[in-house]
Amino acid sequence: MATWSAPGKVFLFGEHAVVFGKPGIAMAIKPRVYVTVRKARNPARVNSPYIESCFEEMGVTGSVYIHSQLPSSSGLGSSAAVTVATLFAINDEFNLKYDRNQLASMAYKIEKKVQHGRASPTDTYVSTFGGLVLIKDNKRRRMPPENFNIVIGNTLVSHKTTELVAMVSEFRKNNPLVVDPILDAIEAVTTRSMHNFHNLKVLGRYMDVNHALLEALGVGHPMLSRLVSASRAAGAYGAKMTGAGGGGCMIALCPKRSKSKVAGAIEAADGRAIITTIDTEGARKE
Ligand code: PMV
């Protein structure tokens, strides 16, 4: 029997713009998915195309038990975390000897297959390697970790990343003169943020700007605005939607002392709050 876990992720800066080759910053977060795999001739039926594909890809059969701390379909990368943890657990239980890089690309391949061609390699990368990740020129690499105090607000409004990405792409195709400067501004905010990781006030301000730019791209939602405003009023340095938008989650960068107050404000505004910070470990044996 082998149990492995893998973390979820948030985008700190640059979502949507990364689709057009701009830089982005993502971070692994503490809520994790735990997967236990055991060799079995007759596998128990699982209700997840991700897990089925993991066994298929590895060419083995087994039983599986999942425990997730991550809400699904909210843009926190839960499908990537399930896929990554399952692949690592199968690899261990069956002694298949794939390395971390091979398992990361396998996880991306599976996400792509299950999501019919459109998946973000960022989710599987962050979940596999953990920490703070810079996406640049369509490549990903780890940066030195930072201990940001983050409160996540889940709007509980479901969204479809594929549809939002397609919508932005259509908007850009028809209005390049309007949309390209917005993407350039997101790039500038992302790049400047890297020079201000230790200046949380400035970083918070950049999050506010990034949020406004994402709204200008058309991926806002009234519940996101509500949770973002509530967080700022409760003392956050700044707040923005995270991921595809149109619902899903927002993040607030907080002074340590106001984490609970911000979380309370999110709950009072009908969101679900998760107080979290960076998870520097990626996939991990339990
Ligand atoms: O919904 P999420 O958190 O998987 O966010 C997708 C982020 C986008 O930049 C919109 C798409 C992508 O592939 O990076």
GROMACS .gro file of C-alpha atoms and ligand atoms in nm:
model
  300
    1MET     CA    1   0.000   0.000   0.000
    2ALA     CA    2   0.136   0.349  -0.084
    3THR     CA    3  -0.002   0.691   0.015
    4TRP     CA    4   0.111   1.010  -0.156
    5SER     CA    5  -0.021   1.364  -0.136
    6ALA     CA    6   0.001   1.665  -0.366
    7PRO     CA    7  -0.081   2.036  -0.308
    8GLY     CA    8  -0.329   2.266  -0.480
    9LYS     CA    9  -0.233   2.595  -0.645
   10VAL     CA   10  -0.329   2.958  -0.685
   11PHE     CA   11  -0.224   3.210  -0.946
   12LEU     CA   12  -0.070   3.513  -0.770
   13PHE     CA   13  -0.030   3.714  -1.092
   14GLY     CA   14  -0.067   3.684  -1.467
   15GLU     CA   15  -0.349   3.435  -1.533
   16HIS     CA   16  -0.504   3.463  -1.879
   17ALA     CA   17  -0.207   3.670  -1.998
   18VAL     CA   18   0.005   3.352  -1.973
   19VAL     CA   19  -0.212   3.198  -2.242
   20PHE     CA   20  -0.069   3.465  -2.477
   21GLY     CA   21   0.292   3.397  -2.378
   22LYS     CA   22   0.313   3.657  -2.098
   23PRO     CA   23   0.471   3.573  -1.760
   24GLY     CA   24   0.270   3.448  -1.463
   25ILE     CA   25   0.335   3.352  -1.100
   26ALA     CA   26   0.167   3.055  -0.936
   27MET     CA   27   0.208   2.911  -0.588
   28ALA     CA   28   0.143   2.572  -0.428
   29ILE     CA   29  -0.094   2.598  -0.131
   30LYS     CA   30  -0.136   2.394   0.184
   31PRO     CA   31  -0.465   2.217   0.122
   32ARG     CA   32  -0.365   1.880  -0.028
   33VAL     CA   33  -0.513   1.573  -0.186
   34TYR     CA   34  -0.413   1.236  -0.034
   35VAL     CA   35  -0.427   0.920  -0.245
   36THR     CA   36  -0.369   0.563  -0.128
   37VAL     CA   37  -0.310   0.293  -0.388
   38ARG     CA   38  -0.298  -0.081  -0.331
   39LYS     CA   39  -0.222  -0.358  -0.579
   40ALA     CA   40  -0.539  -0.548  -0.670
   41ARG     CA   41  -0.627  -0.783  -0.950
   42ASN     CA   42  -0.985  -0.659  -0.964
   43PRO     CA   43  -0.972  -0.283  -0.920
   44ALA     CA   44  -1.256  -0.116  -0.734
   45ARG     CA   45  -1.454   0.102  -0.973
   46VAL     CA   46  -1.360   0.465  -0.931
   47ASN     CA   47  -1.573   0.754  -1.037
   48SER     CA   48  -1.291   0.968  -1.172
   49PRO     CA   49  -1.168   0.979  -1.531
   50TYR     CA   50  -0.838   1.120  -1.396
   51ILE     CA   51  -0.772   0.818  -1.175
   52GLU     CA   52  -0.884   0.571  -1.441
   53SER     CA   53  -0.642   0.734  -1.686
   54CYS     CA   54  -0.357   0.716  -1.432
   55PHE     CA   55  -0.393   0.337  -1.404
   56GLU     CA   56  -0.434   0.306  -1.780
   57GLU     CA   57  -0.125   0.514  -1.849
   58MET     CA   58   0.084   0.313  -1.599
   59GLY     CA   59  -0.055  -0.019  -1.729
   60VAL     CA   60  -0.147  -0.163  -1.387
   61THR     CA   61  -0.462  -0.230  -1.184
   62GLY     CA   62  -0.521  -0.145  -0.821
   63SER     CA   63  -0.763  -0.006  -0.567
   64VAL     CA   64  -0.755   0.357  -0.463
   65TYR     CA   65  -0.871   0.572  -0.171
   66ILE     CA   66  -0.882   0.952  -0.193
   67HIS     CA   67  -0.902   1.214   0.078
   68SER     CA   68  -0.915   1.574  -0.046
   69GLN     CA   69  -0.882   1.900   0.145
   70LEU     CA   70  -0.934   2.092  -0.180
   71PRO     CA   71  -1.274   2.196  -0.313
   72SER     CA   72  -1.314   2.064  -0.668
   73SER     CA   73  -1.388   2.273  -0.980
   74SER     CA   74  -1.295   2.598  -0.808
   75GLY     CA   75  -0.968   2.675  -0.987
   76LEU     CA   76  -0.744   2.550  -0.705
   77GLY     CA   77  -0.602   2.272  -0.918
   78SER     CA   78  -0.774   1.980  -0.745
   79SER     CA   79  -0.785   1.761  -1.058
   80ALA     CA   80  -0.410   1.812  -1.110
   81ALA     CA   81  -0.342   1.732  -0.743
   82VAL     CA   82  -0.549   1.410  -0.765
   83THR     CA   83  -0.372   1.308  -1.085
   84VAL     CA   84  -0.023   1.385  -0.952
   85ALA     CA   85  -0.077   1.212  -0.615
   86THR     CA   86  -0.228   0.905  -0.788
   87LEU     CA   87   0.062   0.873  -1.034
   88PHE     CA   88   0.321   0.902  -0.755
   89ALA     CA   89   0.133   0.646  -0.542
   90ILE     CA   90   0.106   0.398  -0.834
   91ASN     CA   91   0.473   0.454  -0.918
   92ASP     CA   92   0.566   0.371  -0.558
   93GLU     CA   93   0.328   0.079  -0.501
   94PHE     CA   94   0.430  -0.095  -0.826
   95ASN     CA   95   0.797   0.013  -0.805
   96LEU     CA   96   0.787   0.159  -1.157
   97LYS     CA   97   1.085   0.393  -1.107
   98TYR     CA   98   0.962   0.695  -1.303
   99ASP     CA   99   1.125   1.020  -1.186
  100ARG     CA  100   0.953   1.342  -1.080
  101ASN     CA  101   0.986   1.509  -1.424
  102GLN     CA  102   0.847   1.207  -1.604
  103LEU     CA  103   0.552   1.187  -1.365
  104ALA     CA  104   0.485   1.562  -1.408
  105SER     CA  105   0.464   1.529  -1.786
  106MET     CA  106   0.250   1.217  -1.755
  107ALA     CA  107   0.011   1.410  -1.527
  108TYR     CA  108  -0.016   1.690  -1.782
  109LYS     CA  109  -0.081   1.440  -2.060
  110ILE     CA  110  -0.364   1.286  -1.855
  111GLU     CA  111  -0.518   1.624  -1.771
  112LYS     CA  112  -0.507   1.715  -2.138
  113LYS     CA  113  -0.673   1.391  -2.241
  114VAL     CA  114  -0.950   1.410  -1.980
  115GLN     CA  115  -1.011   1.781  -2.046
  116HIS     CA  116  -1.028   1.721  -2.424
  117GLY     CA  117  -0.711   1.898  -2.527
  118ARG     CA  118  -0.708   2.208  -2.310
  119ALA     CA  119  -0.528   2.180  -1.977
  120SER     CA  120  -0.287   2.406  -1.798
  121PRO     CA  121   0.063   2.256  -1.754
  122THR     CA  122   0.098   2.500  -1.463
  123ASP     CA  123  -0.141   2.305  -1.239
  124THR     CA  124   0.041   1.973  -1.273
  125TYR     CA  125   0.385   2.139  -1.249
  126VAL     CA  126   0.300   2.328  -0.928
  127SER     CA  127   0.136   2.023  -0.775
  128THR     CA  128   0.438   1.803  -0.857
  129PHE     CA  129   0.717   2.041  -0.750
  130GLY     CA  130   0.546   2.274  -0.496
  131GLY     CA  131   0.667   2.623  -0.402
  132LEU     CA  132   0.656   2.945  -0.598
  133VAL     CA  133   0.660   2.900  -0.975
  134LEU     CA  134   0.739   3.147  -1.251
  135ILE     CA  135   0.582   3.082  -1.589
  136LYS     CA  136   0.785   3.254  -1.858
  137ASP     CA  137   0.811   3.195  -2.233
  138ASN     CA  138   0.574   2.903  -2.180
  139LYS     CA  139   0.825   2.735  -1.949
  140ARG     CA  140   0.798   2.691  -1.575
  141ARG     CA  141   1.063   2.714  -1.307
  142ARG     CA  142   1.072   2.734  -0.929
  143MET     CA  143   1.161   3.061  -0.755
  144PRO     CA  144   1.284   3.102  -0.396
  145PRO     CA  145   0.983   3.053  -0.165
  146GLU     CA  146   0.805   3.344   0.008
  147ASN     CA  147   0.586   3.312   0.313
  148PHE     CA  148   0.282   3.506   0.196
  149ASN     CA  149  -0.023   3.503   0.420
  150ILE     CA  150  -0.306   3.430   0.183
  151VAL     CA  151  -0.677   3.395   0.243
  152ILE     CA  152  -0.865   3.221  -0.037
  153GLY     CA  153  -1.230   3.308  -0.091
  154ASN     CA  154  -1.436   3.053  -0.282
  155THR     CA  155  -1.740   3.216  -0.446
  156LEU     CA  156  -1.903   2.872  -0.485
  157VAL     CA  157  -1.998   2.994  -0.833
  158SER     CA  158  -1.890   2.730  -1.083
  159HIS     CA  159  -1.698   2.835  -1.390
  160LYS     CA  160  -1.551   2.670  -1.696
  161THR     CA  161  -1.186   2.759  -1.758
  162THR     CA  162  -1.209   2.650  -2.125
  163GLU     CA  163  -1.501   2.884  -2.191
  164LEU     CA  164  -1.336   3.181  -2.018
  165VAL     CA  165  -1.009   3.127  -2.205
  166ALA     CA  166  -1.201   3.105  -2.535
  167MET     CA  167  -1.395   3.420  -2.449
  168VAL     CA  168  -1.078   3.624  -2.385
  169SER     CA  169  -0.925   3.489  -2.704
  170GLU     CA  170  -1.234   3.594  -2.905
  171PHE     CA  171  -1.235   3.939  -2.740
  172ARG     CA  172  -0.870   3.982  -2.834
  173LYS     CA  173  -0.922   3.864  -3.192
  174ASN     CA  174  -1.193   4.127  -3.248
  175ASN     CA  175  -1.033   4.408  -3.045
  176PRO     CA  176  -0.655   4.376  -3.051
  177LEU     CA  177  -0.604   4.749  -2.999
  178VAL     CA  178  -0.806   4.735  -2.679
  179VAL     CA  179  -0.699   4.396  -2.543
  180ASP     CA  180  -0.325   4.394  -2.617
  181PRO     CA  181  -0.251   4.691  -2.388
  182ILE     CA  182  -0.444   4.515  -2.109
  183LEU     CA  183  -0.227   4.205  -2.154
  184ASP     CA  184   0.085   4.426  -2.159
  185ALA     CA  185  -0.025   4.591  -1.835
  186ILE     CA  186  -0.080   4.249  -1.672
  187GLU     CA  187   0.273   4.157  -1.783
  188ALA     CA  188   0.410   4.477  -1.627
  189VAL     CA  189   0.231   4.411  -1.297
  190THR     CA  190   0.359   4.051  -1.289
  191THR     CA  191   0.717   4.156  -1.364
  192ARG     CA  192   0.714   4.444  -1.113
  193SER     CA  193   0.565   4.219  -0.844
  194MET     CA  194   0.877   4.000  -0.855
  195HIS     CA  195   1.083   4.302  -0.751
  196ASN     CA  196   0.848   4.370  -0.459
  197PHE     CA  197   0.803   4.034  -0.288
  198HIS     CA  198   0.921   4.192   0.038
  199ASN     CA  199   0.708   4.501   0.008
  200LEU     CA  200   0.368   4.358   0.087
  201LYS     CA  201   0.186   4.690   0.058
  202VAL     CA  202   0.309   4.738  -0.298
  203LEU     CA  203   0.241   4.373  -0.378
  204GLY     CA  204  -0.116   4.410  -0.250
  205ARG     CA  205  -0.163   4.718  -0.463
  206TYR     CA  206  -0.044   4.520  -0.768
  207MET     CA  207  -0.298   4.250  -0.685
  208ASP     CA  208  -0.571   4.516  -0.690
  209VAL     CA  209  -0.446   4.637  -1.029
  210ASN     CA  210  -0.427   4.282  -1.165
  211HIS     CA  211  -0.786   4.224  -1.052
  212ALA     CA  212  -0.906   4.537  -1.232
  213LEU     CA  213  -0.722   4.431  -1.550
  214LEU     CA  214  -0.882   4.087  -1.537
  215GLU     CA  215  -1.220   4.254  -1.499
  216ALA     CA  216  -1.134   4.462  -1.805
  217LEU     CA  217  -1.073   4.135  -1.992
  218GLY     CA  218  -1.431   4.041  -1.903
  219VAL     CA  219  -1.367   3.754  -1.661
  220GLY     CA  220  -1.505   3.920  -1.348
  221HIS     CA  221  -1.811   3.811  -1.151
  222PRO     CA  222  -2.025   4.002  -0.896
  223MET     CA  223  -1.939   3.747  -0.625
  224LEU     CA  224  -1.568   3.787  -0.695
  225SER     CA  225  -1.603   4.168  -0.667
  226ARG     CA  226  -1.793   4.123  -0.344
  227LEU     CA  227  -1.533   3.899  -0.180
  228VAL     CA  228  -1.246   4.115  -0.308
  229SER     CA  229  -1.406   4.432  -0.163
  230ALA     CA  230  -1.488   4.260   0.167
  231SER     CA  231  -1.125   4.143   0.202
  232ARG     CA  232  -0.982   4.486   0.131
  233ALA     CA  233  -1.221   4.647   0.381
  234ALA     CA  234  -1.114   4.391   0.644
  235GLY     CA  235  -0.748   4.492   0.615
  236ALA     CA  236  -0.596   4.291   0.330
  237TYR     CA  237  -0.299   4.452   0.152
  238GLY     CA  238  -0.477   4.368  -0.172
  239ALA     CA  239  -0.703   4.111  -0.335
  240LYS     CA  240  -0.778   3.965  -0.675
  241MET     CA  241  -0.954   3.682  -0.848
  242THR     CA  242  -0.728   3.380  -0.901
  243GLY     CA  243  -0.736   3.149  -1.201
  244ALA     CA  244  -0.987   3.170  -1.481
  245GLY     CA  245  -1.243   3.398  -1.307
  246GLY     CA  246  -1.615   3.409  -1.390
  247GLY     CA  247  -1.670   3.257  -1.043
  248GLY     CA  248  -1.424   3.021  -0.874
  249CYS     CA  249  -1.188   3.175  -0.620
  250MET     CA  250  -1.020   3.499  -0.518
  251ILE     CA  251  -0.713   3.552  -0.301
  252ALA     CA  252  -0.631   3.822  -0.047
  253LEU     CA  253  -0.274   3.905   0.061
  254CYS     CA  254  -0.298   3.980   0.433
  255PRO     CA  255  -0.096   4.108   0.725
  256LYS     CA  256  -0.051   3.809   0.958
  257ARG     CA  257  -0.269   3.968   1.225
  258SER     CA  258  -0.569   4.023   0.996
  259LYS     CA  259  -0.595   3.675   0.840
  260SER     CA  260  -0.889   3.573   1.059
  261LYS     CA  261  -1.064   3.905   1.013
  262VAL     CA  262  -1.035   3.878   0.634
  263ALA     CA  263  -1.155   3.516   0.644
  264GLY     CA  264  -1.453   3.626   0.857
  265ALA     CA  265  -1.536   3.905   0.613
  266ILE     CA  266  -1.530   3.658   0.322
  267GLU     CA  267  -1.765   3.423   0.506
  268ALA     CA  268  -1.995   3.712   0.601
  269ALA     CA  269  -2.011   3.800   0.229
  270ASP     CA  270  -2.131   3.441   0.154
  271GLY     CA  271  -1.796   3.301   0.039
  272ARG     CA  272  -1.600   3.008   0.184
  273ALA     CA  273  -1.265   3.110   0.327
  274ILE     CA  274  -0.942   2.909   0.348
  275ILE     CA  275  -0.650   3.059   0.540
  276THR     CA  276  -0.332   2.934   0.379
  277THR     CA  277   0.028   2.994   0.284
  278ILE     CA  278   0.287   2.849   0.049
  279ASP     CA  279   0.349   2.475   0.041
  280THR     CA  280   0.712   2.431  -0.054
  281GLU     CA  281   0.676   2.057  -0.100
  282GLY     CA  282   0.524   1.910  -0.412
  283ALA     CA  283   0.414   1.548  -0.433
  284ARG     CA  284   0.513   1.381  -0.105
  285LYS     CA  285   0.510   1.029   0.035
  286GLU     CA  286   0.294   1.008   0.347
  287PMV     O1  287  -0.907   2.792  -1.354
  287PMV     P1  288  -0.762   2.778  -1.330
  287PMV     O2  289  -0.715   2.814  -1.196
  287PMV     O3  290  -0.706   2.647  -1.379
  287PMV     O4  291  -0.691   2.895  -1.414
  287PMV     C1  292  -0.657   2.893  -1.544
  287PMV     C2  293  -0.555   2.999  -1.567
  287PMV     C3  294  -0.556   3.053  -1.707
  287PMV     O5  295  -0.446   3.140  -1.718
  287PMV     C4  296  -0.682   3.128  -1.736
  287PMV     C5  297  -0.540   2.941  -1.810
  287PMV     C6  298  -0.406   2.873  -1.812
  287PMV     O6  299  -0.398   2.767  -1.879
  287PMV     O7  300  -0.309   2.921  -1.757
   0.00000   0.00000   0.00000
